[in-house]
Coordinates of C-alpha atoms in Angstrom, one line a residue:
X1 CA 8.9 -9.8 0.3
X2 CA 9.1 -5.8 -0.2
X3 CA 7.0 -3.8 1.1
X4 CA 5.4 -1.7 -1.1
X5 CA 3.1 1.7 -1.7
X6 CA 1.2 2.5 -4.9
X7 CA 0.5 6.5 -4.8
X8 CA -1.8 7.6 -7.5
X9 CA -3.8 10.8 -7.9
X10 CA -5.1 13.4 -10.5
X11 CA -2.5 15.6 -12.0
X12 CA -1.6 17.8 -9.5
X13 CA -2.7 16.6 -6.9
X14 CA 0.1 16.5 -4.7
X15 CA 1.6 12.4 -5.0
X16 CA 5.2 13.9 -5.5
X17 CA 4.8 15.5 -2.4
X18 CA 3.5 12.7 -0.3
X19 CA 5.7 10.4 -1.4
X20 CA 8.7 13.2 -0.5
X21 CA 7.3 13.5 2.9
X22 CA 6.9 9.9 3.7
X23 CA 10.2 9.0 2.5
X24 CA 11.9 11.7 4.8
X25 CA 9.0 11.4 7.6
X26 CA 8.1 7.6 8.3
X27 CA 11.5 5.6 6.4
X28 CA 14.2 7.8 7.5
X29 CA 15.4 4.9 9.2
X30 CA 15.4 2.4 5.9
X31 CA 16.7 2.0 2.6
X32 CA 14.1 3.7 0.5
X33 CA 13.1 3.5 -3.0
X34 CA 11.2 6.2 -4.7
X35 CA 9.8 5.1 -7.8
X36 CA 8.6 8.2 -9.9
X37 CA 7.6 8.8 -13.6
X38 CA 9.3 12.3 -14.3
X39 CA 12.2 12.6 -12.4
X40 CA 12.2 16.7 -12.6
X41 CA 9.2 16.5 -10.7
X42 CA 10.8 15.7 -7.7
X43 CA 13.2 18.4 -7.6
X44 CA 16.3 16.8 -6.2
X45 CA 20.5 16.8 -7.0
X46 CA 22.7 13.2 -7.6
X47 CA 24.2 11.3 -9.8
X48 CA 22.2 9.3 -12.6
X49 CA 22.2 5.7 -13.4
X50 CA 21.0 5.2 -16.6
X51 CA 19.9 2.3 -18.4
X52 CA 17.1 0.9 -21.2
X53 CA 14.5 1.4 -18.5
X54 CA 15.3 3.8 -15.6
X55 CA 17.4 6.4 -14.1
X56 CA 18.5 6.3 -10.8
X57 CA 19.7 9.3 -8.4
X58 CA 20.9 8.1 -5.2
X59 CA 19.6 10.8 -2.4
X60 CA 21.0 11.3 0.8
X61 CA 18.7 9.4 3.8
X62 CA 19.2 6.1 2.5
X63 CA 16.7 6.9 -0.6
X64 CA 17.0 6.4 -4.5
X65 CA 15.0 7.9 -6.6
X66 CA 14.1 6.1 -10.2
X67 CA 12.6 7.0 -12.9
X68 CA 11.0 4.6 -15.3
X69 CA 10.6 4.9 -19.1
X70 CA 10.2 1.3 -20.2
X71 CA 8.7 -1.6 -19.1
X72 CA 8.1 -1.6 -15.2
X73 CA 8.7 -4.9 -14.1
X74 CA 12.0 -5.2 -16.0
X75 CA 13.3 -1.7 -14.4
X76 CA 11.7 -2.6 -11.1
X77 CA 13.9 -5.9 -10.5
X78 CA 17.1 -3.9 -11.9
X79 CA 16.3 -1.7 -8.5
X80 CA 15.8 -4.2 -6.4
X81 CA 18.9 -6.4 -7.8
X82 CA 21.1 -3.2 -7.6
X83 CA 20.0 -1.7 -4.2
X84 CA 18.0 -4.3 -2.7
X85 CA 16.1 -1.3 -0.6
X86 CA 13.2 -2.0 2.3
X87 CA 10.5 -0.4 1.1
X88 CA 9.0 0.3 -2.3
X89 CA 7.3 4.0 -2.9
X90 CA 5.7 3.7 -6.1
X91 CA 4.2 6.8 -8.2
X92 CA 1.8 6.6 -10.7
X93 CA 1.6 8.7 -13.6
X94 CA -1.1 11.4 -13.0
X95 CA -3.1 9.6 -16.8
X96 CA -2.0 6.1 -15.2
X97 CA -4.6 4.0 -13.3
X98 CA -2.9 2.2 -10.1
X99 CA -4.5 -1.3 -10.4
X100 CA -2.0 -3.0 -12.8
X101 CA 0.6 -1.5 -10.8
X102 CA -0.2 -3.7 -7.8
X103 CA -0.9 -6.5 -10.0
X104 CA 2.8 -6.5 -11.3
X105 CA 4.4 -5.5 -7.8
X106 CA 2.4 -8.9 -6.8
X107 CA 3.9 -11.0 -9.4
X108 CA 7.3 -9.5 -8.7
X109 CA 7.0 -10.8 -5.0
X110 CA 6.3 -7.3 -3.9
X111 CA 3.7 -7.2 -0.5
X112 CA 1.3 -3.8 -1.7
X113 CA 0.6 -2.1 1.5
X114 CA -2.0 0.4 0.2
X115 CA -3.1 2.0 -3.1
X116 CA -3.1 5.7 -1.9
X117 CA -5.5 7.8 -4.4
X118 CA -4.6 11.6 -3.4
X119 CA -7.8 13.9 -3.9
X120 CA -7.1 17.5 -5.1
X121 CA -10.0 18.8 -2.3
X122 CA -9.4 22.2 -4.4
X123 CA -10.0 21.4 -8.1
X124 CA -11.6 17.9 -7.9
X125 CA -14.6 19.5 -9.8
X126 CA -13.0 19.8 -12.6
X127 CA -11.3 16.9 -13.0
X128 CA -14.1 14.2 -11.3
X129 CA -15.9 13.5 -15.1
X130 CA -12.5 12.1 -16.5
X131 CA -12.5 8.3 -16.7
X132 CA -9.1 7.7 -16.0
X133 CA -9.8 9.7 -12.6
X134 CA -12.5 7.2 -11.8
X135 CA -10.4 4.3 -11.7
X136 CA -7.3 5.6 -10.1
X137 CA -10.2 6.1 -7.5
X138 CA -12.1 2.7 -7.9
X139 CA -8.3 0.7 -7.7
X140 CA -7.6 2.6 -4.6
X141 CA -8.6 1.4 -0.4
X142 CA -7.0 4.4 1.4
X143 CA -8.3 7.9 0.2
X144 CA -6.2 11.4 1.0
X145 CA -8.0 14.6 0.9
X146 CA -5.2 16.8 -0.1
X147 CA -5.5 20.6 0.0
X148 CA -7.9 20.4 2.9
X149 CA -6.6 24.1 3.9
X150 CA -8.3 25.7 1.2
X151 CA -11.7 24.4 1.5
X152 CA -14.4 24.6 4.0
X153 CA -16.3 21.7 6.0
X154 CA -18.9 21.2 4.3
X155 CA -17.0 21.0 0.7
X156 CA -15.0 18.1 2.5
X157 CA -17.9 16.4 3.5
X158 CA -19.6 16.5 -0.1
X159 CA -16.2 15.8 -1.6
X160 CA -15.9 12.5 0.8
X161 CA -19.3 11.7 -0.2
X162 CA -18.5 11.7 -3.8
X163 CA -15.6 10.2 -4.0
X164 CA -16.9 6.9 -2.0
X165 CA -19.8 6.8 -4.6
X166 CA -17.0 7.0 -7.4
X167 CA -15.3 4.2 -5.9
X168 CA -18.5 2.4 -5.2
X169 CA -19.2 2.3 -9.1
X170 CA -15.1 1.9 -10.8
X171 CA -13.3 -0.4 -7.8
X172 CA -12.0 -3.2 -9.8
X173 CA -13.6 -7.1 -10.1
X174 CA -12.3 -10.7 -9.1
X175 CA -13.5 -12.2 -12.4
X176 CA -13.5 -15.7 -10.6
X177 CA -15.6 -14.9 -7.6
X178 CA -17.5 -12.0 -9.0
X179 CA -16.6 -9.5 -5.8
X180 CA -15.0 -6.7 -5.7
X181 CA -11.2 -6.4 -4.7
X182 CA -12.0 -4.0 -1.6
X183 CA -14.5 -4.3 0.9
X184 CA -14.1 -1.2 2.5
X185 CA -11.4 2.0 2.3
X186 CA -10.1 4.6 4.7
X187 CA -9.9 8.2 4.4
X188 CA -8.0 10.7 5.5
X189 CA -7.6 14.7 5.4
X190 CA -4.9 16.3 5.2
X191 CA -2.4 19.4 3.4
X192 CA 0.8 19.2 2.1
X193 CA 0.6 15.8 1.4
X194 CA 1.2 14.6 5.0
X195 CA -0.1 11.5 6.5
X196 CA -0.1 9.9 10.2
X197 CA 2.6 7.1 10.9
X198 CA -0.5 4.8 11.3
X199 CA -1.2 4.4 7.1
X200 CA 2.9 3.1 6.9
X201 CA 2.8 0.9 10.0
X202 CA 3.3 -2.8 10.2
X203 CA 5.4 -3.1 7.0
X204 CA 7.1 -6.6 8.5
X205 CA 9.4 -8.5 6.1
X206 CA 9.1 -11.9 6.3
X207 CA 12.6 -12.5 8.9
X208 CA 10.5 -9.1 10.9
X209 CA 7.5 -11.3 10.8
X210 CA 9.0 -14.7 12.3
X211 CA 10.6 -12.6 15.1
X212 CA 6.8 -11.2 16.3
X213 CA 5.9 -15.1 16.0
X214 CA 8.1 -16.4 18.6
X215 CA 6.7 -16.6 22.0
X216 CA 6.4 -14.8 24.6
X217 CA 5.2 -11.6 23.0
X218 CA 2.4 -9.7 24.4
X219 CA 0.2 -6.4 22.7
X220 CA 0.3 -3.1 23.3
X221 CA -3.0 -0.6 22.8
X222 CA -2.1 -0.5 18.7
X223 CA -0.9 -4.0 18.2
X224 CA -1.8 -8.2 19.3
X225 CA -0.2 -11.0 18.1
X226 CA -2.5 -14.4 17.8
X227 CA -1.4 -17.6 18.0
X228 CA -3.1 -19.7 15.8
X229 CA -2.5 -23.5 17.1
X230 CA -4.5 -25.9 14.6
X231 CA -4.5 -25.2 10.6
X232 CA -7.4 -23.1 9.2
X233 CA -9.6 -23.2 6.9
X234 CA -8.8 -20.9 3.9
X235 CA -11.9 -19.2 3.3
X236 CA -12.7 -19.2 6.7
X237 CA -10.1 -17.5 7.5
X238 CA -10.5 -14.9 3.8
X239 CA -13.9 -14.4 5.1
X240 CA -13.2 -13.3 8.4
X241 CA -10.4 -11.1 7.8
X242 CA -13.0 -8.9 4.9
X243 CA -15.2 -8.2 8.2
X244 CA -12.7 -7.0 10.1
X245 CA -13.9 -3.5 11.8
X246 CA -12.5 -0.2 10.6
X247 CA -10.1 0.2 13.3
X248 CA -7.8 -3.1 11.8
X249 CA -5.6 -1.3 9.1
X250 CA -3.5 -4.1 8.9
X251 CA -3.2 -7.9 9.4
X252 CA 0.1 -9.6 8.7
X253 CA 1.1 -13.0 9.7
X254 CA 2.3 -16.8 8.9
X255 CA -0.8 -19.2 8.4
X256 CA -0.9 -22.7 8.1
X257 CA -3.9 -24.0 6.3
X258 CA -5.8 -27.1 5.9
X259 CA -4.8 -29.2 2.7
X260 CA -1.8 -26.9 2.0
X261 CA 1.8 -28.4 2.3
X262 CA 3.4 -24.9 3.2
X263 CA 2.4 -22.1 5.1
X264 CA 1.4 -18.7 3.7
X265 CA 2.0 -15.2 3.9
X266 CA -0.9 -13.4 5.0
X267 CA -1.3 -9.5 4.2
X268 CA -4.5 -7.2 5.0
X269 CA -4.1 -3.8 4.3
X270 CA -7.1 -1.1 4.8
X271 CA -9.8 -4.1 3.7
X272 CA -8.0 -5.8 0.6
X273 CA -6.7 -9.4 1.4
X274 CA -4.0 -11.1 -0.1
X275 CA -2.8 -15.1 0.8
X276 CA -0.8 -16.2 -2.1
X277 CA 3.0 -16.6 -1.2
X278 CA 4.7 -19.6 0.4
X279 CA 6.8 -19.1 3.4
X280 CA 9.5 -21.8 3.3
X281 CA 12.0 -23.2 6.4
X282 CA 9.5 -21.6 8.5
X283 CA 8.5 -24.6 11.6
X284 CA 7.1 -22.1 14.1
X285 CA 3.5 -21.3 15.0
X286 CA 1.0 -19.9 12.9
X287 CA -0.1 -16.7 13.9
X288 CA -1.2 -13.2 12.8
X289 CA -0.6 -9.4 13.7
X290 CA -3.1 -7.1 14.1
X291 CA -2.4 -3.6 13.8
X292 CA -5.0 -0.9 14.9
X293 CA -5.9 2.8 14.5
X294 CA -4.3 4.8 16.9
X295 CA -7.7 6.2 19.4

């Protein structure tokens, strides 16, 4: 599965940037795709790949850079076929809402690592009334206070304040269980659009994720891997995992469960479960990652 990173925001409110920054700051190291609506926002030289659906510049670093026109999921496997990169930086349009982003990123076998909803700290007064802002902030479970450099204290607090009771009212559904999607969300403050390694750690791919599974392995202060000898119980195991404290960003691991022929990938991100795909010619032990807040 890729990895993957839904940033979505107001317009103007810095996503360009932050994806920019995390491309060049925490994936130097890894085949990067940037996945952007208007490609002059990004302000960068190459050649261009065009198609029905996309244009593609290939950037130095080990990025690309795509823009898409047409229909995502189409555009977003012509990426993958073509360059087959690590990690998936998505963009949102700043009039786009991020939740059936992840929804398609999902189907396209696509692990969502977080929905980042970047808050211009600056101008969010003016913009916090528009409905299409409320729901890029209710499909979101990691908040960035942008701008945080031109605003006092105690606007940050009432801004933080707000924006949780936003999300409170517009975060998104299950129509089958009747609960919301996320159970909780971390935020952080920042300027310039840059964020602590922590929010882009743990991004294992499958083959990264059998490795951590293999005995003997140990934990440091920011990571523990659990063995998990019998099967579990699925909503046992759901259920735990949506009380995890605030300190667990990220879960990730191979699970065997009770009345289920094959095991499953497991993926907790900042509160929002997901335990859908099938890990095949896997026979090791079950077992799960936990990655922590950096104290």
């Amino acid at each position: 599965m890729t990895p993957a990173f839904v940033i979505t925001g107001f317009l103007g409110s810095g996503k360009t940037t932050l994806l920019i920054n995390a491309a060049r700051e925490h994936f130097f190291n890894k085949r990067v795709a940037l996945i952007v609506n208007e490609l002059g926002e990004v302000g960068v030289d190459g050649k261009v790949l065009k198609n029905a659906y996309s244009e593609v510049l290939e950037l130095p670093e080990g990025c690309i850079c795509c823009s898409l026109h047409g229909e995502f999921e189409k555009a977003l496997r012509e990426i993958r076929e073509k360059y087959n990169p690590e990690v998936l930086l998505v963009e949102t349009s700043g009039g786009a809402v991020p939740f059936p982003i992840l929804v398609s990123l999902q189907s396209l076998g696509c692990s969502v690592e977080a929905v980042i909803c970047l808050i211009d700290s600056v101008n969010f007064e003016r913009y916090k009334e528009d409905s299409t802002a409320k729901y890029q902030i209710g499909g979101s479970n990691v908040f960035v206070l942008n701008k945080t450099d031109l605003v006092d204290s105690s606007k940050l607090d009432l801004l933080e304040r707000e924006v949780l009771s936003i999300w409170e009212l517009y975060r998104p559904i299950n129509s089958f269980t009747g609960e919301p999607y996320y159970k909780k969300v971390s935020i952080y403050k920042t300027s310039y659009g840059r964020l602590p390694q922590e929010v882009f750690s743990g991004i294992y791919t499958v083959d990264e994720l059998k490795f951590l599974g293999e005995p003997p392995h140990g934990h440091n202060h920011r990571q523990e891997v659990i063995n998990l000898i019998e099967p579990v119980d699925y909503d046992a195991l759901v259920k735990k995992l949506k009380g995890l404290p605030q300190e667990v960003i990220r879960v990730k691991g191979i699970v065997r469960f009770k009345d289920i022929p094959f095991p499953l990938l497991v993926n907790y991100t900042f509160g929002y479960v997901d335990i859908s795909s099938e890990v095949y010619n896997y026979d090791g032990p079950s077992f799960l990652v936990f990655i922590k807040k950096e104290v």
